[in-house]
């Protein structure tokens, strides 16, 4: 039996667990990992029977055999493995008694405010360019090395377009659609200037930084693990991204006839 705690303790623990879980989902973590981390935090704090229910858009948690219950809404879902790693490391440090609950909560609050190192936009753009060019080589058998810089340029422009539209509209699928439209327009323009380039090869590579590969993988892992609701939700999210990217490319190619 755990030691009976006061209301302040349970409220403090619920806030810490829910914020940690919210940040992990925002970083693209699998549901079972989020659940495991939240339960580890609660049990390490001395709560013998914590209960958690997680879906991609929200978390429900109860302590003290259901006497204290709280939920939190998850509005952002991106890919940020640095965020997942930091929360995971903090939870393990708390479980090992290296930090107190108060220190843990303070660190989680700092992370929630964005107080952790991130890569600058220029470096992310270079990464998108390299990824576009190299994945074009991986997925296309019959390519020309001249398509290599074309895929890199279009991929970099698409990533920057997505970044700014997402930042100002905060609508993920609209940003992906607009990015795909811009990428296709640029690709068509490059092919008109250099007819020896192949637009299919360029677009195949350029779309790769925005393809929801990790989201699909997590959706399948959740489904196989038995988290049917989370798996189906993430699968729908990944399919909407695929439709947005494919729709953007298809609209431009239909009108420009490339």
GROMACS .gro file of C-alpha atoms in nm, residues 21-122:
model
  102
   21UNK     CA    1   0.276   1.293  -2.180
   22UNK     CA    2   0.151   1.588  -2.385
   23UNK     CA    3   0.507   1.683  -2.483
   24UNK     CA    4   0.590   1.326  -2.585
   25UNK     CA    5   0.283   1.305  -2.812
   26UNK     CA    6   0.372   1.644  -2.961
   27UNK     CA    7   0.718   1.503  -3.033
   28UNK     CA    8   0.576   1.204  -3.222
   29UNK     CA    9   0.621   0.932  -2.960
   30UNK     CA   10   0.435   0.601  -2.974
   31UNK     CA   11   0.137   0.571  -2.740
   32UNK     CA   12   0.278   0.279  -2.543
   33UNK     CA   13   0.593   0.479  -2.471
   34UNK     CA   14   0.388   0.776  -2.349
   35UNK     CA   15   0.181   0.548  -2.126
   36UNK     CA   16   0.491   0.372  -1.991
   37UNK     CA   17   0.661   0.704  -1.911
   38UNK     CA   18   0.358   0.848  -1.730
   39UNK     CA   19   0.306   0.532  -1.525
   40UNK     CA   20   0.677   0.522  -1.438
   41UNK     CA   21   0.664   0.880  -1.312
   42UNK     CA   22   0.355   0.816  -1.098
   43UNK     CA   23   0.483   0.489  -0.950
   44UNK     CA   24   0.825   0.642  -0.879
   45UNK     CA   25   0.644   0.917  -0.683
   46UNK     CA   26   0.485   0.651  -0.463
   47UNK     CA   27   0.143   0.618  -0.631
   48UNK     CA   28   0.065   0.243  -0.632
   49UNK     CA   29  -0.225   0.234  -0.879
   50UNK     CA   30  -0.206   0.506  -1.147
   51UNK     CA   31  -0.442   0.473  -1.445
   52UNK     CA   32  -0.389   0.627  -1.789
   53UNK     CA   33  -0.597   0.641  -2.107
   54UNK     CA   34  -0.430   0.799  -2.411
   55UNK     CA   35  -0.550   0.891  -2.760
   56UNK     CA   36  -0.359   1.111  -3.009
   57UNK     CA   37  -0.575   1.415  -2.921
   58UNK     CA   38  -0.595   1.383  -2.544
   59UNK     CA   39  -0.477   1.216  -2.222
   60UNK     CA   40  -0.682   1.107  -1.919
   61UNK     CA   41  -0.513   1.012  -1.592
   62UNK     CA   42  -0.637   0.925  -1.244
   63UNK     CA   43  -0.455   0.877  -0.912
   64UNK     CA   44  -0.548   0.753  -0.566
   65UNK     CA   45  -0.773   0.481  -0.715
   66UNK     CA   46  -0.969   0.732  -0.921
   67UNK     CA   47  -1.027   0.996  -0.650
   68UNK     CA   48  -0.817   1.246  -0.846
   69UNK     CA   49  -0.870   1.259  -1.221
   70UNK     CA   50  -0.761   1.510  -1.484
   71UNK     CA   51  -0.742   1.532  -1.863
   72UNK     CA   52  -0.541   1.740  -2.110
   73UNK     CA   53  -0.596   1.815  -2.478
   74UNK     CA   54  -0.313   1.759  -2.727
   75UNK     CA   55  -0.338   2.005  -3.016
   76UNK     CA   56   0.007   1.980  -3.179
   77UNK     CA   57   0.155   1.662  -3.324
   78UNK     CA   58   0.492   1.694  -3.494
   79UNK     CA   59   0.815   1.495  -3.525
   80UNK     CA   60   1.065   1.608  -3.261
   81UNK     CA   61   1.262   1.314  -3.123
   82UNK     CA   62   1.479   1.552  -2.917
   83UNK     CA   63   1.166   1.640  -2.719
   84UNK     CA   64   1.078   1.273  -2.666
   85UNK     CA   65   1.433   1.189  -2.559
   86UNK     CA   66   1.450   1.471  -2.305
   87UNK     CA   67   1.123   1.378  -2.135
   88UNK     CA   68   1.219   1.011  -2.137
   89UNK     CA   69   1.559   1.087  -1.983
   90UNK     CA   70   1.403   1.306  -1.714
   91UNK     CA   71   1.152   1.035  -1.622
   92UNK     CA   72   1.429   0.779  -1.587
   93UNK     CA   73   1.634   1.020  -1.373
   94UNK     CA   74   1.329   1.071  -1.150
   95UNK     CA   75   1.272   0.695  -1.126
   96UNK     CA   76   1.638   0.653  -1.023
   97UNK     CA   77   1.587   0.919  -0.747
   98UNK     CA   78   1.845   1.147  -0.911
   99UNK     CA   79   1.598   1.440  -0.913
  100UNK     CA   80   1.295   1.526  -0.698
  101UNK     CA   81   0.936   1.568  -0.823
  102UNK     CA   82   0.970   1.945  -0.785
  103UNK     CA   83   1.289   1.952  -0.996
  104UNK     CA   84   1.127   1.722  -1.250
  105UNK     CA   85   0.823   1.950  -1.282
  106UNK     CA   86   1.046   2.256  -1.324
  107UNK     CA   87   1.245   2.086  -1.602
  108UNK     CA   88   0.926   1.975  -1.778
  109UNK     CA   89   0.790   2.331  -1.764
  110UNK     CA   90   1.112   2.463  -1.919
  111UNK     CA   91   1.086   2.211  -2.202
  112UNK     CA   92   0.718   2.300  -2.255
  113UNK     CA   93   0.822   2.665  -2.300
  114UNK     CA   94   1.073   2.562  -2.567
  115UNK     CA   95   1.379   2.599  -2.344
  116UNK     CA   96   1.587   2.329  -2.515
  117UNK     CA   97   1.831   2.342  -2.808
  118UNK     CA   98   1.682   2.308  -3.157
  119UNK     CA   99   1.836   2.312  -3.502
  120UNK     CA  100   1.819   2.649  -3.684
  121UNK     CA  101   1.596   2.676  -3.993
  122UNK     CA  102   1.891   2.704  -4.234
   0.00000   0.00000   0.00000
